[in-house]
Amino acid sequence: MSVLFILFILHFSFGKGLAATILDIYSMSKDNDPILQAAHAKHQATQEQRSQAIAQMLPTISASGQTGRIFQDIHSSDNAVYGIGETDYQSTTLSLTLTQPLFHWELITGLQQAKAEILRSEAEYRLAEQELILRVAERYLQVLAAQDMQTFVQAEQSAVHQHYELARQQFKKGLIPITDLHDAKARKATVDAQVIEAQNLLDDAHQGIWEITGQDIGTLNPLHSVIPLQGPQPVDMETWIKAAQSQNMALRLRKYAVEVAGKEVSRLQAGHYPTVDLVGTYEDEDTEGSLYGGGSELATSEIMVKVNIPIFQGGMVSSRVRAAKQNQTVARQELIREERQVLRKTRRAFLGVQTALSKVEALKQSVESNKLALQAKQRGYLSGLYDSLSVLDAERDLSMTQQEYAKARYEYLLNGLMLKQSTDNLSLRELEQLAQLFE
């Protein structure tokens, strides 16, 4: 089944109101994400470097030919063999040359460099695949977070509007001061603006999905109301850090880059070394005339070992070697930077999972408490125990707590994926496990 047909079916299904799963988004992004497609093309191009390096070590064969007419006018000659007067004749030369490199240090190190470059490219593509999984999860959860924000803000808007109408009626009856009415009116304007902002954030989140899939996706499967919550396994942070230092794909990529830079230094230093080639030639010259007056056909075969010893090249080789050593230093410093970033990201993801776990439990209780507090203040407002601002604040607090609770659950899931990526354990299997947590 073609990719276009699958995309058509998915687009048609979503258009009919079926929700897209996170695996649907991943499937579309794998074929349409420009970042992954560029990484794949770059990886494929790098694979050719080994073939090119080997090709330079194999024999090269070249053929050439030339033909022309020669015109001569001998005015005088002390050689009795030469004739006097004008003559012209045809001359044709065909040659075949075979060159086999016997010793070129730059070719040997070039092959080693190509192998290291391929390993670096494989690590880079593997990293791009992991980052796509992470981006899909992040964009998916961003849409759900924006949907939650819109839902909660709209619920707050409805409650605030109802409270405003109630306050307006009570003010007309002289039951509340005008300050209460002004508070309700001001909060109504604020929450109306928040609804517009929430809609804009949701639209931008959907654009994030479109950016990696090239498809307009409508509804997404929401997260189950209850999901299993578990801390990092193992629970020791140092175990995760050691695993990241030895397995992290971004770190491995930098190590290969240092190796490639080192091979480049060695390859350029070979510009100072002798080269040895085996050269064989065959030449056939057919001449219809000559200074002697008669034609000839001459076939010549040669085989030789050609040694070239560079003596002085204007300092070009030394300059290139110095530049390559500086690039090698750059690669080493980037490796150090990556090591530190990996350490920081691993710690942050590990602590992020633990923090999110604590926040989920605390915010879950806070949501329930804020609901009870709002109900109590709504009843107290009717009896004159609370003013309008107290009720409005309670409604705002409930909305914000609900948003924070939903956000904490998404942070828990995303930090878990980041932690697995830090140790090169992020694959489609983890995304499939994540998909089971959605409705």
Short mmCIF file of C-alpha atoms in Angstrom, two decimals:
data_model
loop_
_atom_site.label_atom_id
_atom_site.label_comp_id
_atom_site.label_asym_id
_atom_site.label_seq_id
_atom_site.Cartn_x
_atom_site.Cartn_y
_atom_site.Cartn_z
CA MET A 1 0.00 0.00 0.00
CA SER A 2 1.51 3.32 -1.02
CA VAL A 3 2.31 6.08 1.46
CA LEU A 4 0.06 8.50 -0.44
CA PHE A 5 -2.88 6.10 -0.13
CA ILE A 6 -2.27 5.71 3.62
CA LEU A 7 -2.15 9.47 4.05
CA PHE A 8 -5.38 9.79 2.05
CA ILE A 9 -7.12 7.26 4.29
CA LEU A 10 -5.84 8.97 7.45
CA HIS A 11 -6.86 12.40 6.19
CA PHE A 12 -10.31 11.13 5.19
CA SER A 13 -10.77 9.42 8.56
CA PHE A 14 -9.76 12.48 10.56
CA GLY A 15 -12.05 14.59 8.41
CA LYS A 16 -14.92 12.31 9.46
CA GLY A 17 -14.21 13.00 13.12
CA LEU A 18 -11.99 10.05 14.07
CA ALA A 19 -9.24 11.06 16.49
CA ALA A 20 -5.61 10.67 15.47
CA THR A 21 -3.38 8.54 17.67
CA ILE A 22 0.20 9.39 18.48
CA LEU A 23 1.28 6.47 16.28
CA ASP A 24 -0.70 7.98 13.38
CA ILE A 25 1.20 11.23 13.82
CA TYR A 26 4.52 9.37 13.97
CA SER A 27 3.73 7.38 10.83
CA MET A 28 2.96 10.55 8.88
CA SER A 29 5.93 12.47 10.24
CA LYS A 30 8.35 9.66 9.42
CA ASP A 31 7.52 10.11 5.73
CA ASN A 32 7.04 13.89 5.72
CA ASP A 33 9.25 15.49 8.36
CA PRO A 34 11.84 17.60 6.51
CA ILE A 35 14.46 17.21 9.24
CA LEU A 36 14.37 13.40 9.15
CA GLN A 37 14.24 13.30 5.35
CA ALA A 38 17.28 15.58 5.13
CA ALA A 39 19.13 13.42 7.67
CA HIS A 40 18.29 10.30 5.64
CA ALA A 41 19.55 11.86 2.40
CA LYS A 42 22.74 13.01 4.12
CA HIS A 43 23.25 9.53 5.54
CA GLN A 44 22.82 7.95 2.11
CA ALA A 45 25.27 10.41 0.57
CA THR A 46 27.86 9.65 3.26
CA GLN A 47 27.65 5.93 2.47
CA GLU A 48 29.26 6.70 -0.88
CA GLN A 49 32.45 8.01 0.73
CA ARG A 50 33.80 4.51 1.31
CA SER A 51 33.25 3.57 -2.35
CA GLN A 52 34.97 6.77 -3.41
CA ALA A 53 37.94 6.13 -1.10
CA ILE A 54 38.35 2.58 -2.45
CA ALA A 55 38.03 3.79 -6.03
CA GLN A 56 41.06 6.05 -5.56
CA MET A 57 43.17 2.99 -4.62
CA LEU A 58 42.18 0.97 -7.69
CA PRO A 59 43.84 1.15 -11.13
CA THR A 60 42.89 3.92 -13.50
CA ILE A 61 42.92 3.38 -17.25
CA SER A 62 42.88 6.18 -19.77
CA ALA A 63 43.03 6.19 -23.56
CA SER A 64 43.90 9.03 -25.89
CA GLY A 65 44.34 9.54 -29.57
CA GLN A 66 45.31 12.23 -31.97
CA THR A 67 45.52 12.57 -35.72
CA GLY A 68 46.71 15.39 -37.94
CA ARG A 69 48.41 16.34 -41.16
CA ILE A 70 52.01 17.56 -41.04
CA PHE A 71 53.35 20.05 -43.59
CA GLN A 72 57.11 20.47 -44.10
CA ASP A 73 59.18 22.69 -46.42
CA ILE A 74 62.88 21.75 -46.42
CA HIS A 75 64.81 24.65 -47.96
CA SER A 76 68.27 23.16 -47.56
CA SER A 77 70.04 20.38 -45.71
CA ASP A 78 73.61 19.19 -45.23
CA ASN A 79 72.19 15.72 -44.53
CA ALA A 80 72.11 13.70 -47.71
CA VAL A 81 69.30 11.58 -46.33
CA TYR A 82 66.85 14.51 -46.20
CA GLY A 83 65.20 15.61 -49.38
CA ILE A 84 64.76 19.18 -50.55
CA GLY A 85 61.33 20.73 -51.12
CA GLU A 86 57.80 20.58 -49.70
CA THR A 87 56.12 17.50 -48.27
CA ASP A 88 53.09 16.65 -46.20
CA TYR A 89 51.80 13.47 -44.59
CA GLN A 90 49.21 12.10 -42.16
CA SER A 91 50.19 11.07 -38.62
CA THR A 92 47.96 9.16 -36.16
CA THR A 93 48.85 8.27 -32.56
CA LEU A 94 46.83 6.06 -30.17
CA SER A 95 47.87 5.46 -26.56
CA LEU A 96 46.61 3.53 -23.54
CA THR A 97 47.83 4.23 -19.97
CA LEU A 98 47.24 2.20 -16.78
CA THR A 99 48.19 3.63 -13.39
CA GLN A 100 48.08 1.61 -10.18
CA PRO A 101 48.82 3.46 -6.92
CA LEU A 102 51.28 1.41 -4.85
CA PHE A 103 51.80 3.76 -1.93
CA HIS A 104 49.73 6.88 -1.24
CA TRP A 105 49.42 7.49 2.48
CA GLU A 106 46.61 10.01 1.94
CA LEU A 107 44.58 7.29 0.20
CA ILE A 108 45.10 4.83 3.06
CA THR A 109 44.08 7.35 5.71
CA GLY A 110 41.31 8.57 3.41
CA LEU A 111 39.74 5.11 3.51
CA GLN A 112 40.02 5.02 7.30
CA GLN A 113 38.48 8.48 7.45
CA ALA A 114 35.59 7.40 5.21
CA LYS A 115 34.83 4.46 7.52
CA ALA A 116 34.81 6.79 10.55
CA GLU A 117 32.63 9.26 8.65
CA ILE A 118 30.10 6.50 7.89
CA LEU A 119 29.94 5.57 11.58
CA ARG A 120 29.43 9.24 12.43
CA SER A 121 26.67 9.47 9.81
CA GLU A 122 24.92 6.39 11.18
CA ALA A 123 24.98 7.89 14.68
CA GLU A 124 23.65 11.17 13.31
CA TYR A 125 20.75 9.45 11.54
CA ARG A 126 19.97 7.35 14.60
CA LEU A 127 19.90 10.54 16.66
CA ALA A 128 17.56 12.16 14.11
CA GLU A 129 15.18 9.18 14.45
CA GLN A 130 15.19 9.51 18.23
CA GLU A 131 14.61 13.25 18.06
CA LEU A 132 11.67 12.70 15.71
CA ILE A 133 10.05 10.37 18.24
CA LEU A 134 10.63 12.99 20.92
CA ARG A 135 9.30 15.81 18.73
CA VAL A 136 6.18 13.81 17.85
CA ALA A 137 5.48 13.15 21.52
CA GLU A 138 6.20 16.76 22.44
CA ARG A 139 4.01 18.22 19.68
CA TYR A 140 1.21 15.76 20.47
CA LEU A 141 1.28 16.61 24.17
CA GLN A 142 1.44 20.33 23.38
CA VAL A 143 -1.84 20.04 21.47
CA LEU A 144 -3.45 18.16 24.35
CA ALA A 145 -2.16 20.76 26.83
CA ALA A 146 -3.57 23.56 24.65
CA GLN A 147 -6.90 21.72 24.39
CA ASP A 148 -6.98 21.32 28.17
CA MET A 149 -6.20 24.99 28.66
CA GLN A 150 -8.98 25.96 26.30
CA THR A 151 -11.45 23.64 28.05
CA PHE A 152 -10.62 24.90 31.52
CA VAL A 153 -10.55 28.56 30.52
CA GLN A 154 -13.89 28.19 28.73
CA ALA A 155 -15.32 26.56 31.84
CA GLU A 156 -13.99 29.48 33.90
CA GLN A 157 -15.45 31.88 31.34
CA SER A 158 -18.88 30.28 31.66
CA ALA A 159 -18.69 30.41 35.46
CA VAL A 160 -17.49 34.03 35.46
CA HIS A 161 -20.24 35.08 33.04
CA GLN A 162 -22.85 33.43 35.26
CA HIS A 163 -21.37 35.12 38.30
CA TYR A 164 -21.38 38.48 36.51
CA GLU A 165 -25.07 38.11 35.67
CA LEU A 166 -25.78 37.14 39.26
CA ALA A 167 -23.81 40.13 40.54
CA ARG A 168 -25.62 42.45 38.13
CA GLN A 169 -29.02 41.27 39.34
CA GLN A 170 -27.99 41.55 42.99
CA PHE A 171 -26.62 45.05 42.45
CA LYS A 172 -29.93 46.11 40.91
CA LYS A 173 -31.63 44.85 44.04
CA GLY A 174 -29.17 46.72 46.23
CA LEU A 175 -27.82 43.53 47.81
CA ILE A 176 -24.14 44.12 46.93
CA PRO A 177 -21.95 47.23 46.57
CA ILE A 178 -20.95 48.48 43.14
CA THR A 179 -17.34 47.38 43.77
CA ASP A 180 -18.49 43.75 43.61
CA LEU A 181 -20.09 44.40 40.23
CA HIS A 182 -16.94 46.09 38.95
CA ASP A 183 -14.83 43.14 40.15
CA ALA A 184 -17.08 40.71 38.27
CA LYS A 185 -17.03 42.86 35.12
CA ALA A 186 -13.23 43.21 35.18
CA ARG A 187 -12.74 39.47 35.67
CA LYS A 188 -15.20 38.79 32.84
CA ALA A 189 -13.08 40.91 30.46
CA THR A 190 -9.90 39.18 31.63
CA VAL A 191 -11.20 35.67 31.14
CA ASP A 192 -12.63 36.58 27.72
CA ALA A 193 -9.12 37.62 26.68
CA GLN A 194 -7.73 34.37 28.09
CA VAL A 195 -10.16 32.37 25.95
CA ILE A 196 -8.84 34.11 22.83
CA GLU A 197 -5.25 33.46 23.93
CA ALA A 198 -6.05 29.78 24.55
CA GLN A 199 -7.51 29.46 21.07
CA ASN A 200 -4.39 31.01 19.56
CA LEU A 201 -2.16 28.63 21.51
CA LEU A 202 -4.22 25.67 20.33
CA ASP A 203 -3.97 26.83 16.73
CA ASP A 204 -0.19 27.17 17.06
CA ALA A 205 0.05 23.71 18.63
CA HIS A 206 -1.83 22.24 15.66
CA GLN A 207 0.59 24.05 13.36
CA GLY A 208 3.38 22.25 15.20
CA ILE A 209 1.81 18.93 14.16
CA TRP A 210 1.41 20.18 10.59
CA GLU A 211 5.07 21.22 10.54
CA ILE A 212 6.28 17.64 11.00
CA THR A 213 3.50 15.79 9.14
CA GLY A 214 2.45 18.13 6.36
CA GLN A 215 -1.15 17.25 7.28
CA ASP A 216 -3.95 19.17 8.96
CA ILE A 217 -4.95 17.02 11.93
CA GLY A 218 -8.12 17.67 13.88
CA THR A 219 -8.92 15.82 17.09
CA LEU A 220 -6.24 13.89 18.98
CA ASN A 221 -6.76 11.01 21.37
CA PRO A 222 -6.65 12.42 24.93
CA LEU A 223 -4.77 10.93 27.85
CA HIS A 224 -6.65 8.51 30.12
CA SER A 225 -7.91 10.10 33.30
CA VAL A 226 -5.82 7.62 35.30
CA ILE A 227 -2.37 6.54 34.10
CA PRO A 228 0.27 4.42 35.83
CA LEU A 229 2.88 6.59 37.53
CA GLN A 230 6.31 5.17 38.23
CA GLY A 231 9.65 6.74 39.02
CA PRO A 232 12.84 6.09 37.02
CA GLN A 233 14.11 2.54 37.13
CA PRO A 234 16.78 2.19 38.44
CA VAL A 235 16.19 4.84 41.07
CA ASP A 236 19.87 5.84 41.33
CA MET A 237 20.69 8.93 39.27
CA GLU A 238 24.38 8.02 38.95
CA THR A 239 23.45 4.79 37.18
CA TRP A 240 21.57 6.80 34.55
CA ILE A 241 24.46 9.26 34.19
CA LYS A 242 27.01 6.48 33.66
CA ALA A 243 24.73 4.83 31.11
CA ALA A 244 24.33 8.14 29.28
CA GLN A 245 28.10 8.73 29.23
CA SER A 246 28.66 5.38 27.52
CA GLN A 247 25.53 5.05 25.37
CA ASN A 248 24.20 8.50 24.51
CA MET A 249 23.90 8.83 20.72
CA ALA A 250 24.71 12.55 20.57
CA LEU A 251 27.87 11.89 22.57
CA ARG A 252 28.81 8.99 20.32
CA LEU A 253 28.31 11.27 17.33
CA ARG A 254 30.81 13.78 18.73
CA LYS A 255 33.36 11.04 19.40
CA TYR A 256 33.18 9.93 15.77
CA ALA A 257 33.58 13.58 14.71
CA VAL A 258 36.84 13.78 16.70
CA GLU A 259 38.06 10.59 15.01
CA VAL A 260 37.18 11.97 11.55
CA ALA A 261 39.05 15.21 12.33
CA GLY A 262 42.11 13.22 13.43
CA LYS A 263 42.10 11.22 10.20
CA GLU A 264 41.91 14.47 8.25
CA VAL A 265 45.10 15.68 9.93
CA SER A 266 46.87 12.42 9.02
CA ARG A 267 45.58 12.57 5.45
CA LEU A 268 46.87 16.10 4.91
CA GLN A 269 50.23 15.33 6.50
CA ALA A 270 50.69 12.75 3.74
CA GLY A 271 51.31 15.68 1.43
CA HIS A 272 54.91 15.59 2.72
CA TYR A 273 55.35 11.87 1.95
CA PRO A 274 56.55 10.21 -1.28
CA THR A 275 54.07 8.50 -3.54
CA VAL A 276 54.70 5.37 -5.60
CA ASP A 277 52.73 4.37 -8.69
CA LEU A 278 52.99 1.55 -11.19
CA VAL A 279 52.50 2.99 -14.67
CA GLY A 280 52.06 1.00 -17.86
CA THR A 281 51.63 2.56 -21.31
CA TYR A 282 51.04 1.31 -24.82
CA GLU A 283 51.37 3.64 -27.80
CA ASP A 284 50.82 3.05 -31.49
CA GLU A 285 52.03 5.73 -33.94
CA ASP A 286 51.16 5.45 -37.63
CA THR A 287 52.95 8.01 -39.87
CA GLU A 288 52.48 8.12 -43.61
CA GLY A 289 55.69 10.13 -44.16
CA SER A 290 58.73 11.63 -42.40
CA LEU A 291 61.81 13.72 -42.92
CA TYR A 292 63.33 10.65 -44.47
CA GLY A 293 60.61 10.45 -47.04
CA GLY A 294 59.01 7.16 -46.03
CA GLY A 295 56.14 6.25 -43.69
CA SER A 296 56.28 4.07 -40.56
CA GLU A 297 54.15 2.43 -37.86
CA LEU A 298 55.69 2.17 -34.43
CA ALA A 299 54.20 0.34 -31.39
CA THR A 300 55.75 1.08 -28.00
CA SER A 301 55.03 -0.61 -24.63
CA GLU A 302 56.41 0.66 -21.34
CA ILE A 303 56.05 -0.35 -17.69
CA MET A 304 57.64 1.62 -14.91
CA VAL A 305 57.52 2.38 -11.21
CA LYS A 306 57.06 6.10 -10.70
CA VAL A 307 58.23 7.70 -7.46
CA ASN A 308 57.28 11.26 -6.64
CA ILE A 309 58.99 13.04 -3.75
CA PRO A 310 57.47 16.43 -2.81
CA ILE A 311 60.17 18.93 -1.91
CA PHE A 312 58.54 22.34 -1.74
CA GLN A 313 54.94 23.35 -2.41
CA GLY A 314 54.95 26.93 -1.20
CA GLY A 315 53.92 25.97 2.36
CA MET A 316 50.45 24.87 1.25
CA VAL A 317 50.62 21.42 2.90
CA SER A 318 51.84 22.81 6.23
CA SER A 319 49.11 25.44 6.21
CA ARG A 320 46.41 22.84 5.55
CA VAL A 321 47.76 20.62 8.34
CA ARG A 322 47.70 23.52 10.80
CA ALA A 323 44.10 24.31 9.85
CA ALA A 324 43.11 20.65 10.21
CA LYS A 325 44.66 20.51 13.69
CA GLN A 326 42.61 23.54 14.71
CA ASN A 327 39.47 21.82 13.38
CA GLN A 328 40.44 18.78 15.42
CA THR A 329 40.61 21.01 18.49
CA VAL A 330 37.15 22.34 17.64
CA ALA A 331 35.83 18.76 17.45
CA ARG A 332 37.39 17.92 20.83
CA GLN A 333 35.90 21.00 22.47
CA GLU A 334 32.50 20.17 21.01
CA LEU A 335 32.86 16.69 22.50
CA ILE A 336 33.56 18.22 25.92
CA ARG A 337 30.56 20.51 25.51
CA GLU A 338 28.35 17.57 24.53
CA GLU A 339 29.55 15.53 27.52
CA ARG A 340 28.55 18.32 29.85
CA GLN A 341 25.21 18.83 28.11
CA VAL A 342 24.43 15.12 28.26
CA LEU A 343 25.19 15.12 31.98
CA ARG A 344 22.94 18.13 32.51
CA LYS A 345 20.09 16.83 30.34
CA THR A 346 20.17 13.42 32.00
CA ARG A 347 20.03 14.94 35.47
CA ARG A 348 17.25 17.30 34.39
CA ALA A 349 15.17 14.49 32.86
CA PHE A 350 15.70 12.25 35.89
CA LEU A 351 14.71 14.98 38.32
CA GLY A 352 11.92 16.04 35.94
CA VAL A 353 10.29 12.63 36.20
CA GLN A 354 10.51 12.68 39.99
CA THR A 355 9.28 16.27 40.24
CA ALA A 356 6.40 15.62 37.86
CA LEU A 357 5.37 12.60 39.94
CA SER A 358 5.22 14.73 43.07
CA LYS A 359 3.39 17.53 41.26
CA VAL A 360 0.80 15.16 39.81
CA GLU A 361 -0.11 13.78 43.22
CA ALA A 362 -0.10 17.19 44.89
CA LEU A 363 -2.05 18.95 42.11
CA LYS A 364 -4.61 16.16 41.98
CA GLN A 365 -5.41 16.83 45.62
CA SER A 366 -5.28 20.57 44.99
CA VAL A 367 -7.89 20.31 42.21
CA GLU A 368 -10.29 18.56 44.55
CA SER A 369 -9.63 21.09 47.32
CA ASN A 370 -10.18 24.03 44.96
CA LYS A 371 -13.48 22.55 43.77
CA LEU A 372 -14.69 22.29 47.34
CA ALA A 373 -13.43 25.79 48.13
CA LEU A 374 -15.24 27.22 45.09
CA GLN A 375 -18.48 25.52 46.04
CA ALA A 376 -18.22 26.84 49.57
CA LYS A 377 -17.50 30.40 48.42
CA GLN A 378 -20.34 30.30 45.90
CA ARG A 379 -22.75 29.35 48.69
CA GLY A 380 -21.16 31.91 51.01
CA TYR A 381 -21.54 34.64 48.41
CA LEU A 382 -25.28 34.06 48.22
CA SER A 383 -25.50 34.40 51.98
CA GLY A 384 -23.24 37.47 52.07
CA LEU A 385 -20.32 35.68 53.75
CA TYR A 386 -17.95 36.23 50.79
CA ASP A 387 -17.64 39.09 48.37
CA SER A 388 -17.59 38.81 44.60
CA LEU A 389 -13.79 38.92 44.33
CA SER A 390 -13.41 35.89 46.60
CA VAL A 391 -15.62 33.81 44.32
CA LEU A 392 -13.86 35.03 41.20
CA ASP A 393 -10.46 34.22 42.69
CA ALA A 394 -11.68 30.74 43.62
CA GLU A 395 -12.85 30.14 40.05
CA ARG A 396 -9.50 31.36 38.70
CA ASP A 397 -7.57 29.20 41.17
CA LEU A 398 -9.52 26.11 40.14
CA SER A 399 -8.89 26.76 36.44
CA MET A 400 -5.17 27.34 36.97
CA THR A 401 -4.82 24.26 39.17
CA GLN A 402 -6.58 22.09 36.59
CA GLN A 403 -4.21 23.38 33.90
CA GLU A 404 -1.16 22.76 36.08
CA TYR A 405 -2.37 19.25 36.91
CA ALA A 406 -2.79 18.36 33.23
CA LYS A 407 0.58 19.93 32.42
CA ALA A 408 2.32 17.94 35.15
CA ARG A 409 1.05 14.67 33.69
CA TYR A 410 2.39 15.60 30.26
CA GLU A 411 5.72 16.67 31.76
CA TYR A 412 5.98 13.29 33.47
CA LEU A 413 5.55 11.45 30.17
CA LEU A 414 7.88 13.72 28.21
CA ASN A 415 10.66 13.65 30.82
CA GLY A 416 10.44 9.87 30.82
CA LEU A 417 11.09 9.80 27.07
CA MET A 418 13.96 12.28 27.42
CA LEU A 419 15.54 10.12 30.10
CA LYS A 420 15.37 7.07 27.83
CA GLN A 421 16.85 9.04 24.95
CA SER A 422 19.81 10.05 27.10
CA THR A 423 20.81 6.37 27.35
CA ASP A 424 19.97 5.51 23.72
CA ASN A 425 16.89 3.53 24.78
CA LEU A 426 14.31 5.56 22.87
CA SER A 427 12.70 3.72 19.97
CA LEU A 428 9.34 3.03 18.39
CA ARG A 429 8.67 0.50 21.16
CA GLU A 430 8.61 3.31 23.76
CA LEU A 431 6.20 5.29 21.58
CA GLU A 432 3.94 2.24 21.26
CA GLN A 433 3.93 1.89 25.05
CA LEU A 434 3.09 5.56 25.38
CA ALA A 435 0.22 5.18 22.89
CA GLN A 436 -1.49 2.73 25.27
CA LEU A 437 -1.97 5.55 27.79
CA PHE A 438 -4.29 7.47 25.43
CA GLU A 439 -7.98 6.83 24.91
#
